[in-house]
């Protein structure tokens, strides 16, 4: 069963974040890891993320969606042994 790394880039996402992560964790496919990069959220996003079994990358400021996800993807490529990224 190949490992899958799921990448999430967040910024002030507390409204939908719990629903999104809960949905990922109830999937029948269990060989996953989730890496989340927060882009300096000012809401309760970081507090929520700490309750999940994820790898969390922090940022002091918002660098924008494209740069944030590029940073996340590069981190995952260099630090994950997964066969697939989503």
PDB file of N, CA and C in Angstrom:
ATOM      1  N   UNK A   1       0.836  -1.167   0.000  1.00  0.00           N
ATOM      2  CA  UNK A   1       0.000   0.000   0.000  1.00  0.00           C
ATOM      3  C   UNK A   1       0.895   1.248   0.000  1.00  0.00           C
ATOM      4  N   UNK A   2       0.936   1.991  -1.104  1.00  0.00           N
ATOM      5  CA  UNK A   2       1.831   3.157  -1.190  1.00  0.00           C
ATOM      6  C   UNK A   2       1.424   4.280  -0.235  1.00  0.00           C
ATOM      7  N   UNK A   3       2.415   4.988   0.225  1.00  0.00           N
ATOM      8  CA  UNK A   3       2.174   6.121   1.113  1.00  0.00           C
ATOM      9  C   UNK A   3       1.794   7.348   0.292  1.00  0.00           C
ATOM     10  N   UNK A   4       0.835   8.111   0.806  1.00  0.00           N
ATOM     11  CA  UNK A   4       0.385   9.333   0.159  1.00  0.00           C
ATOM     12  C   UNK A   4       0.586  10.487   1.131  1.00  0.00           C
ATOM     13  N   UNK A   5       1.185  11.555   0.668  1.00  0.00           N
ATOM     14  CA  UNK A   5       1.310  12.772   1.451  1.00  0.00           C
ATOM     15  C   UNK A   5       0.287  13.776   0.939  1.00  0.00           C
ATOM     16  N   UNK A   6      -0.519  14.279   1.852  1.00  0.00           N
ATOM     17  CA  UNK A   6      -1.528  15.278   1.515  1.00  0.00           C
ATOM     18  C   UNK A   6      -1.006  16.628   1.987  1.00  0.00           C
ATOM     19  N   UNK A   7      -0.981  17.584   1.073  1.00  0.00           N
ATOM     20  CA  UNK A   7      -0.437  18.905   1.356  1.00  0.00           C
ATOM     21  C   UNK A   7      -1.560  19.924   1.473  1.00  0.00           C
ATOM     22  N   UNK A   8      -1.528  20.705   2.548  1.00  0.00           N
ATOM     23  CA  UNK A   8      -2.515  21.768   2.750  1.00  0.00           C
ATOM     24  C   UNK A   8      -1.783  23.063   3.081  1.00  0.00           C
ATOM     25  N   UNK A   9      -2.155  24.109   2.400  1.00  0.00           N
ATOM     26  CA  UNK A   9      -1.641  25.434   2.700  1.00  0.00           C
ATOM     27  C   UNK A   9      -2.806  26.241   3.267  1.00  0.00           C
ATOM     28  N   UNK A  10      -2.629  26.812   4.459  1.00  0.00           N
ATOM     29  CA  UNK A  10      -3.738  27.496   5.111  1.00  0.00           C
ATOM     30  C   UNK A  10      -3.424  28.956   5.371  1.00  0.00           C
ATOM     31  N   UNK A  11      -4.487  29.732   5.429  1.00  0.00           N
ATOM     32  CA  UNK A  11      -4.418  31.115   5.893  1.00  0.00           C
ATOM     33  C   UNK A  11      -5.810  31.490   6.386  1.00  0.00           C
ATOM     34  N   UNK A  12      -5.938  31.687   7.684  1.00  0.00           N
ATOM     35  CA  UNK A  12      -7.220  32.028   8.304  1.00  0.00           C
ATOM     36  C   UNK A  12      -8.328  31.088   7.841  1.00  0.00           C
ATOM     37  N   UNK A  13      -8.066  29.795   7.945  1.00  0.00           N
ATOM     38  CA  UNK A  13      -8.998  28.791   7.444  1.00  0.00           C
ATOM     39  C   UNK A  13      -9.831  28.102   8.508  1.00  0.00           C
ATOM     40  N   UNK A  14      -9.957  28.704   9.681  1.00  0.00           N
ATOM     41  CA  UNK A  14     -10.634  28.011  10.782  1.00  0.00           C
ATOM     42  C   UNK A  14     -12.074  27.625  10.469  1.00  0.00           C
ATOM     43  N   UNK A  15     -12.737  28.336   9.595  1.00  0.00           N
ATOM     44  CA  UNK A  15     -14.146  28.070   9.324  1.00  0.00           C
ATOM     45  C   UNK A  15     -14.376  26.670   8.745  1.00  0.00           C
ATOM     46  N   UNK A  16     -13.480  26.200   7.882  1.00  0.00           N
ATOM     47  CA  UNK A  16     -13.668  24.914   7.205  1.00  0.00           C
ATOM     48  C   UNK A  16     -12.602  23.880   7.540  1.00  0.00           C
ATOM     49  N   UNK A  17     -11.598  24.264   8.289  1.00  0.00           N
ATOM     50  CA  UNK A  17     -10.443  23.400   8.522  1.00  0.00           C
ATOM     51  C   UNK A  17     -10.787  22.109   9.261  1.00  0.00           C
ATOM     52  N   UNK A  18     -11.566  22.185  10.307  1.00  0.00           N
ATOM     53  CA  UNK A  18     -11.926  20.984  11.066  1.00  0.00           C
ATOM     54  C   UNK A  18     -12.666  19.995  10.179  1.00  0.00           C
ATOM     55  N   UNK A  19     -13.619  20.470   9.419  1.00  0.00           N
ATOM     56  CA  UNK A  19     -14.380  19.597   8.519  1.00  0.00           C
ATOM     57  C   UNK A  19     -13.454  18.952   7.478  1.00  0.00           C
ATOM     58  N   UNK A  20     -12.543  19.736   6.954  1.00  0.00           N
ATOM     59  CA  UNK A  20     -11.623  19.215   5.947  1.00  0.00           C
ATOM     60  C   UNK A  20     -10.707  18.144   6.523  1.00  0.00           C
ATOM     61  N   UNK A  21     -10.094  18.405   7.666  1.00  0.00           N
ATOM     62  CA  UNK A  21      -9.179  17.430   8.264  1.00  0.00           C
ATOM     63  C   UNK A  21      -9.913  16.195   8.769  1.00  0.00           C
ATOM     64  N   UNK A  22     -11.059  16.385   9.388  1.00  0.00           N
ATOM     65  CA  UNK A  22     -11.839  15.233   9.851  1.00  0.00           C
ATOM     66  C   UNK A  22     -12.196  14.329   8.676  1.00  0.00           C
ATOM     67  N   UNK A  23     -12.533  14.927   7.558  1.00  0.00           N
ATOM     68  CA  UNK A  23     -12.866  14.161   6.355  1.00  0.00           C
ATOM     69  C   UNK A  23     -11.671  13.341   5.868  1.00  0.00           C
ATOM     70  N   UNK A  24     -10.486  13.907   5.936  1.00  0.00           N
ATOM     71  CA  UNK A  24      -9.291  13.179   5.515  1.00  0.00           C
ATOM     72  C   UNK A  24      -8.989  12.007   6.449  1.00  0.00           C
ATOM     73  N   UNK A  25      -9.166  12.218   7.739  1.00  0.00           N
ATOM     74  CA  UNK A  25      -8.828  11.176   8.699  1.00  0.00           C
ATOM     75  C   UNK A  25      -9.837  10.037   8.772  1.00  0.00           C
ATOM     76  N   UNK A  26     -11.031  10.208   8.241  1.00  0.00           N
ATOM     77  CA  UNK A  26     -12.002   9.105   8.268  1.00  0.00           C
ATOM     78  C   UNK A  26     -11.990   8.289   6.974  1.00  0.00           C
ATOM     79  N   UNK A  27     -11.113   8.606   6.070  1.00  0.00           N
ATOM     80  CA  UNK A  27     -11.013   7.833   4.838  1.00  0.00           C
ATOM     81  C   UNK A  27     -10.564   6.406   5.158  1.00  0.00           C
ATOM     82  N   UNK A  28     -10.928   5.476   4.317  1.00  0.00           N
ATOM     83  CA  UNK A  28     -10.544   4.083   4.552  1.00  0.00           C
ATOM     84  C   UNK A  28      -9.074   3.834   4.241  1.00  0.00           C
ATOM     85  N   UNK A  29      -8.498   4.620   3.356  1.00  0.00           N
ATOM     86  CA  UNK A  29      -7.076   4.492   3.039  1.00  0.00           C
ATOM     87  C   UNK A  29      -6.290   5.172   4.157  1.00  0.00           C
ATOM     88  N   UNK A  30      -5.471   4.438   4.860  1.00  0.00           N
ATOM     89  CA  UNK A  30      -4.823   4.945   6.073  1.00  0.00           C
ATOM     90  C   UNK A  30      -3.333   5.243   5.939  1.00  0.00           C
ATOM     91  N   UNK A  31      -2.691   4.870   4.851  1.00  0.00           N
ATOM     92  CA  UNK A  31      -1.257   5.104   4.721  1.00  0.00           C
ATOM     93  C   UNK A  31      -1.018   6.512   4.170  1.00  0.00           C
ATOM     94  N   UNK A  32      -1.349   7.486   5.019  1.00  0.00           N
ATOM     95  CA  UNK A  32      -1.207   8.884   4.622  1.00  0.00           C
ATOM     96  C   UNK A  32      -0.434   9.654   5.677  1.00  0.00           C
ATOM     97  N   UNK A  33       0.125  10.743   5.238  1.00  0.00           N
ATOM     98  CA  UNK A  33       0.646  11.754   6.152  1.00  0.00           C
ATOM     99  C   UNK A  33       0.104  13.078   5.631  1.00  0.00           C
ATOM    100  N   UNK A  34      -0.114  13.993   6.544  1.00  0.00           N
ATOM    101  CA  UNK A  34      -0.636  15.300   6.168  1.00  0.00           C
ATOM    102  C   UNK A  34       0.371  16.351   6.611  1.00  0.00           C
ATOM    103  N   UNK A  35       0.762  17.181   5.662  1.00  0.00           N
ATOM    104  CA  UNK A  35       1.668  18.286   5.956  1.00  0.00           C
ATOM    105  C   UNK A  35       0.897  19.574   5.683  1.00  0.00           C
ATOM    106  N   UNK A  36       0.866  20.437   6.706  1.00  0.00           N
ATOM    107  CA  UNK A  36       0.141  21.703   6.589  1.00  0.00           C
ATOM    108  C   UNK A  36       1.122  22.846   6.780  1.00  0.00           C
ATOM    109  N   UNK A  37       1.040  23.815   5.889  1.00  0.00           N
ATOM    110  CA  UNK A  37       1.834  25.031   6.029  1.00  0.00           C
ATOM    111  C   UNK A  37       0.878  26.181   6.286  1.00  0.00           C
ATOM    112  N   UNK A  38       1.030  26.810   7.445  1.00  0.00           N
ATOM    113  CA  UNK A  38       0.203  27.973   7.752  1.00  0.00           C
ATOM    114  C   UNK A  38       0.940  29.239   7.337  1.00  0.00           C
ATOM    115  N   UNK A  39       0.211  30.124   6.706  1.00  0.00           N
ATOM    116  CA  UNK A  39       0.796  31.342   6.138  1.00  0.00           C
ATOM    117  C   UNK A  39       0.578  32.554   7.045  1.00  0.00           C
ATOM    118  N   UNK A  40       0.764  32.346   8.343  1.00  0.00           N
ATOM    119  CA  UNK A  40       0.659  33.454   9.290  1.00  0.00           C
ATOM    120  C   UNK A  40      -0.768  33.803   9.664  1.00  0.00           C
ATOM    121  N   UNK A  41      -1.613  32.806   9.857  1.00  0.00           N
ATOM    122  CA  UNK A  41      -3.022  33.051  10.195  1.00  0.00           C
ATOM    123  C   UNK A  41      -3.165  33.879  11.466  1.00  0.00           C
ATOM    124  N   UNK A  42      -4.205  34.722  11.484  1.00  0.00           N
ATOM    125  CA  UNK A  42      -4.485  35.539  12.659  1.00  0.00           C
ATOM    126  C   UNK A  42      -5.765  35.081  13.368  1.00  0.00           C
ATOM    127  N   UNK A  43      -6.400  34.035  12.852  1.00  0.00           N
ATOM    128  CA  UNK A  43      -7.587  33.479  13.502  1.00  0.00           C
ATOM    129  C   UNK A  43      -7.171  32.269  14.340  1.00  0.00           C
ATOM    130  N   UNK A  44      -8.046  31.320  14.570  1.00  0.00           N
ATOM    131  CA  UNK A  44      -7.742  30.160  15.412  1.00  0.00           C
ATOM    132  C   UNK A  44      -7.237  28.950  14.628  1.00  0.00           C
ATOM    133  N   UNK A  45      -6.777  29.166  13.407  1.00  0.00           N
ATOM    134  CA  UNK A  45      -6.285  28.069  12.569  1.00  0.00           C
ATOM    135  C   UNK A  45      -5.186  27.266  13.265  1.00  0.00           C
ATOM    136  N   UNK A  46      -4.180  27.945  13.793  1.00  0.00           N
ATOM    137  CA  UNK A  46      -3.054  27.238  14.426  1.00  0.00           C
ATOM    138  C   UNK A  46      -3.500  26.442  15.645  1.00  0.00           C
ATOM    139  N   UNK A  47      -4.387  26.989  16.444  1.00  0.00           N
ATOM    140  CA  UNK A  47      -4.905  26.266  17.604  1.00  0.00           C
ATOM    141  C   UNK A  47      -5.596  24.979  17.175  1.00  0.00           C
ATOM    142  N   UNK A  48      -6.363  25.049  16.111  1.00  0.00           N
ATOM    143  CA  UNK A  48      -7.081  23.876  15.609  1.00  0.00           C
ATOM    144  C   UNK A  48      -6.119  22.820  15.091  1.00  0.00           C
ATOM    145  N   UNK A  49      -5.097  23.242  14.374  1.00  0.00           N
ATOM    146  CA  UNK A  49      -4.155  22.310  13.756  1.00  0.00           C
ATOM    147  C   UNK A  49      -3.386  21.496  14.793  1.00  0.00           C
ATOM    148  N   UNK A  50      -3.162  22.048  15.951  1.00  0.00           N
ATOM    149  CA  UNK A  50      -2.388  21.369  16.991  1.00  0.00           C
ATOM    150  C   UNK A  50      -3.089  20.135  17.547  1.00  0.00           C
ATOM    151  N   UNK A  51      -4.363  19.965  17.274  1.00  0.00           N
ATOM    152  CA  UNK A  51      -5.110  18.808  17.764  1.00  0.00           C
ATOM    153  C   UNK A  51      -5.055  17.619  16.803  1.00  0.00           C
ATOM    154  N   UNK A  52      -4.389  17.766  15.694  1.00  0.00           N
ATOM    155  CA  UNK A  52      -4.353  16.707  14.675  1.00  0.00           C
ATOM    156  C   UNK A  52      -2.953  16.122  14.549  1.00  0.00           C
ATOM    157  N   UNK A  53      -2.898  14.878  14.084  1.00  0.00           N
ATOM    158  CA  UNK A  53      -1.639  14.177  13.851  1.00  0.00           C
ATOM    159  C   UNK A  53      -1.128  14.571  12.463  1.00  0.00           C
ATOM    160  N   UNK A  54      -0.506  15.741  12.408  1.00  0.00           N
ATOM    161  CA  UNK A  54      -0.011  16.290  11.143  1.00  0.00           C
ATOM    162  C   UNK A  54       1.391  16.839  11.358  1.00  0.00           C
ATOM    163  N   UNK A  55       2.076  17.116  10.263  1.00  0.00           N
ATOM    164  CA  UNK A  55       3.315  17.880  10.320  1.00  0.00           C
ATOM    165  C   UNK A  55       2.923  19.316  10.010  1.00  0.00           C
ATOM    166  N   UNK A  56       3.336  20.233  10.867  1.00  0.00           N
ATOM    167  CA  UNK A  56       2.925  21.621  10.727  1.00  0.00           C
ATOM    168  C   UNK A  56       4.130  22.512  10.483  1.00  0.00           C
ATOM    169  N   UNK A  57       4.068  23.282   9.412  1.00  0.00           N
ATOM    170  CA  UNK A  57       5.098  24.260   9.089  1.00  0.00           C
ATOM    171  C   UNK A  57       4.544  25.646   9.368  1.00  0.00           C
ATOM    172  N   UNK A  58       5.317  26.463  10.040  1.00  0.00           N
ATOM    173  CA  UNK A  58       4.869  27.802  10.415  1.00  0.00           C
ATOM    174  C   UNK A  58       5.497  28.857   9.513  1.00  0.00           C
ATOM    175  N   UNK A  59       4.827  29.988   9.434  1.00  0.00           N
ATOM    176  CA  UNK A  59       5.347  31.144   8.723  1.00  0.00           C
ATOM    177  C   UNK A  59       4.980  32.383   9.515  1.00  0.00           C
ATOM    178  N   UNK A  60       5.859  33.351   9.511  1.00  0.00           N
ATOM    179  CA  UNK A  60       5.583  34.598  10.226  1.00  0.00           C
ATOM    180  C   UNK A  60       4.657  35.526   9.452  1.00  0.00           C
ATOM    181  N   UNK A  61       4.602  35.347   8.146  1.00  0.00           N
ATOM    182  CA  UNK A  61       3.787  36.253   7.353  1.00  0.00           C
ATOM    183  C   UNK A  61       3.165  35.562   6.166  1.00  0.00           C
ATOM    184  N   UNK A  62       2.232  36.237   5.567  1.00  0.00           N
ATOM    185  CA  UNK A  62       1.516  35.715   4.412  1.00  0.00           C
ATOM    186  C   UNK A  62       2.334  35.988   3.152  1.00  0.00           C
ATOM    187  N   UNK A  63       2.776  34.922   2.488  1.00  0.00           N
ATOM    188  CA  UNK A  63       3.568  35.087   1.267  1.00  0.00           C
ATOM    189  C   UNK A  63       2.737  34.818   0.017  1.00  0.00           C
ATOM    190  N   UNK A  64       1.462  34.596   0.203  1.00  0.00           N
ATOM    191  CA  UNK A  64       0.574  34.380  -0.946  1.00  0.00           C
ATOM    192  C   UNK A  64       0.419  32.911  -1.264  1.00  0.00           C
ATOM    193  N   UNK A  65      -0.681  32.587  -1.919  1.00  0.00           N
ATOM    194  CA  UNK A  65      -1.052  31.192  -2.156  1.00  0.00           C
ATOM    195  C   UNK A  65      -0.038  30.434  -3.015  1.00  0.00           C
ATOM    196  N   UNK A  66       0.446  31.047  -4.078  1.00  0.00           N
ATOM    197  CA  UNK A  66       1.378  30.330  -4.963  1.00  0.00           C
ATOM    198  C   UNK A  66       2.714  30.070  -4.273  1.00  0.00           C
ATOM    199  N   UNK A  67       3.278  31.064  -3.643  1.00  0.00           N
ATOM    200  CA  UNK A  67       4.571  30.909  -2.978  1.00  0.00           C
ATOM    201  C   UNK A  67       4.440  29.985  -1.763  1.00  0.00           C
ATOM    202  N   UNK A  68       3.328  30.104  -1.056  1.00  0.00           N
ATOM    203  CA  UNK A  68       3.099  29.246   0.112  1.00  0.00           C
ATOM    204  C   UNK A  68       3.048  27.780  -0.302  1.00  0.00           C
ATOM    205  N   UNK A  69       2.282  27.482  -1.343  1.00  0.00           N
ATOM    206  CA  UNK A  69       2.181  26.087  -1.769  1.00  0.00           C
ATOM    207  C   UNK A  69       3.487  25.605  -2.392  1.00  0.00           C
ATOM    208  N   UNK A  70       4.194  26.474  -3.087  1.00  0.00           N
ATOM    209  CA  UNK A  70       5.501  26.103  -3.642  1.00  0.00           C
ATOM    210  C   UNK A  70       6.457  25.717  -2.510  1.00  0.00           C
ATOM    211  N   UNK A  71       6.457  26.491  -1.445  1.00  0.00           N
ATOM    212  CA  UNK A  71       7.301  26.207  -0.281  1.00  0.00           C
ATOM    213  C   UNK A  71       6.905  24.878   0.349  1.00  0.00           C
ATOM    214  N   UNK A  72       5.625  24.649   0.476  1.00  0.00           N
ATOM    215  CA  UNK A  72       5.105  23.402   1.041  1.00  0.00           C
ATOM    216  C   UNK A  72       5.491  22.199   0.180  1.00  0.00           C
ATOM    217  N   UNK A  73       5.326  22.322  -1.109  1.00  0.00           N
ATOM    218  CA  UNK A  73       5.656  21.224  -2.021  1.00  0.00           C
ATOM    219  C   UNK A  73       7.151  20.909  -1.979  1.00  0.00           C
ATOM    220  N   UNK A  74       7.983  21.917  -1.961  1.00  0.00           N
ATOM    221  CA  UNK A  74       9.429  21.706  -1.879  1.00  0.00           C
ATOM    222  C   UNK A  74       9.799  21.016  -0.567  1.00  0.00           C
ATOM    223  N   UNK A  75       9.192  21.446   0.534  1.00  0.00           N
ATOM    224  CA  UNK A  75       9.443  20.798   1.817  1.00  0.00           C
ATOM    225  C   UNK A  75       9.054  19.316   1.761  1.00  0.00           C
ATOM    226  N   UNK A  76       7.886  19.043   1.233  1.00  0.00           N
ATOM    227  CA  UNK A  76       7.411  17.659   1.159  1.00  0.00           C
ATOM    228  C   UNK A  76       8.316  16.814   0.276  1.00  0.00           C
ATOM    229  N   UNK A  77       8.723  17.355  -0.839  1.00  0.00           N
ATOM    230  CA  UNK A  77       9.604  16.624  -1.757  1.00  0.00           C
ATOM    231  C   UNK A  77      10.917  16.252  -1.069  1.00  0.00           C
ATOM    232  N   UNK A  78      11.433  17.164  -0.256  1.00  0.00           N
ATOM    233  CA  UNK A  78      12.717  16.936   0.409  1.00  0.00           C
ATOM    234  C   UNK A  78      12.600  16.119   1.704  1.00  0.00           C
ATOM    235  N   UNK A  79      11.418  16.061   2.307  1.00  0.00           N
ATOM    236  CA  UNK A  79      11.284  15.461   3.635  1.00  0.00           C
ATOM    237  C   UNK A  79      10.290  14.309   3.747  1.00  0.00           C
ATOM    238  N   UNK A  80       9.658  13.936   2.665  1.00  0.00           N
ATOM    239  CA  UNK A  80       8.685  12.857   2.721  1.00  0.00           C
ATOM    240  C   UNK A  80       9.166  11.670   1.912  1.00  0.00           C
ATOM    241  N   UNK A  81       8.829  10.480   2.388  1.00  0.00           N
ATOM    242  CA  UNK A  81       9.168   9.263   1.634  1.00  0.00           C
ATOM    243  C   UNK A  81       7.954   8.710   0.890  1.00  0.00           C
ATOM    244  N   UNK A  82       6.920   9.541   0.745  1.00  0.00           N
ATOM    245  CA  UNK A  82       5.690   9.109   0.077  1.00  0.00           C
ATOM    246  C   UNK A  82       5.928   8.906  -1.414  1.00  0.00           C
ATOM    247  N   UNK A  83       5.124   8.012  -1.984  1.00  0.00           N
ATOM    248  CA  UNK A  83       5.170   7.795  -3.426  1.00  0.00           C
ATOM    249  C   UNK A  83       4.312   8.783  -4.190  1.00  0.00           C
ATOM    250  N   UNK A  84       3.301   9.337  -3.501  1.00  0.00           N
ATOM    251  CA  UNK A  84       2.360  10.249  -4.150  1.00  0.00           C
ATOM    252  C   UNK A  84       2.113  11.458  -3.277  1.00  0.00           C
ATOM    253  N   UNK A  85       1.877  12.595  -3.928  1.00  0.00           N
ATOM    254  CA  UNK A  85       1.507  13.842  -3.243  1.00  0.00           C
ATOM    255  C   UNK A  85       0.147  14.277  -3.761  1.00  0.00           C
ATOM    256  N   UNK A  86      -0.665  14.760  -2.841  1.00  0.00           N
ATOM    257  CA  UNK A  86      -1.982  15.288  -3.218  1.00  0.00           C
ATOM    258  C   UNK A  86      -2.131  16.672  -2.624  1.00  0.00           C
TER     259      UNK A  86
END
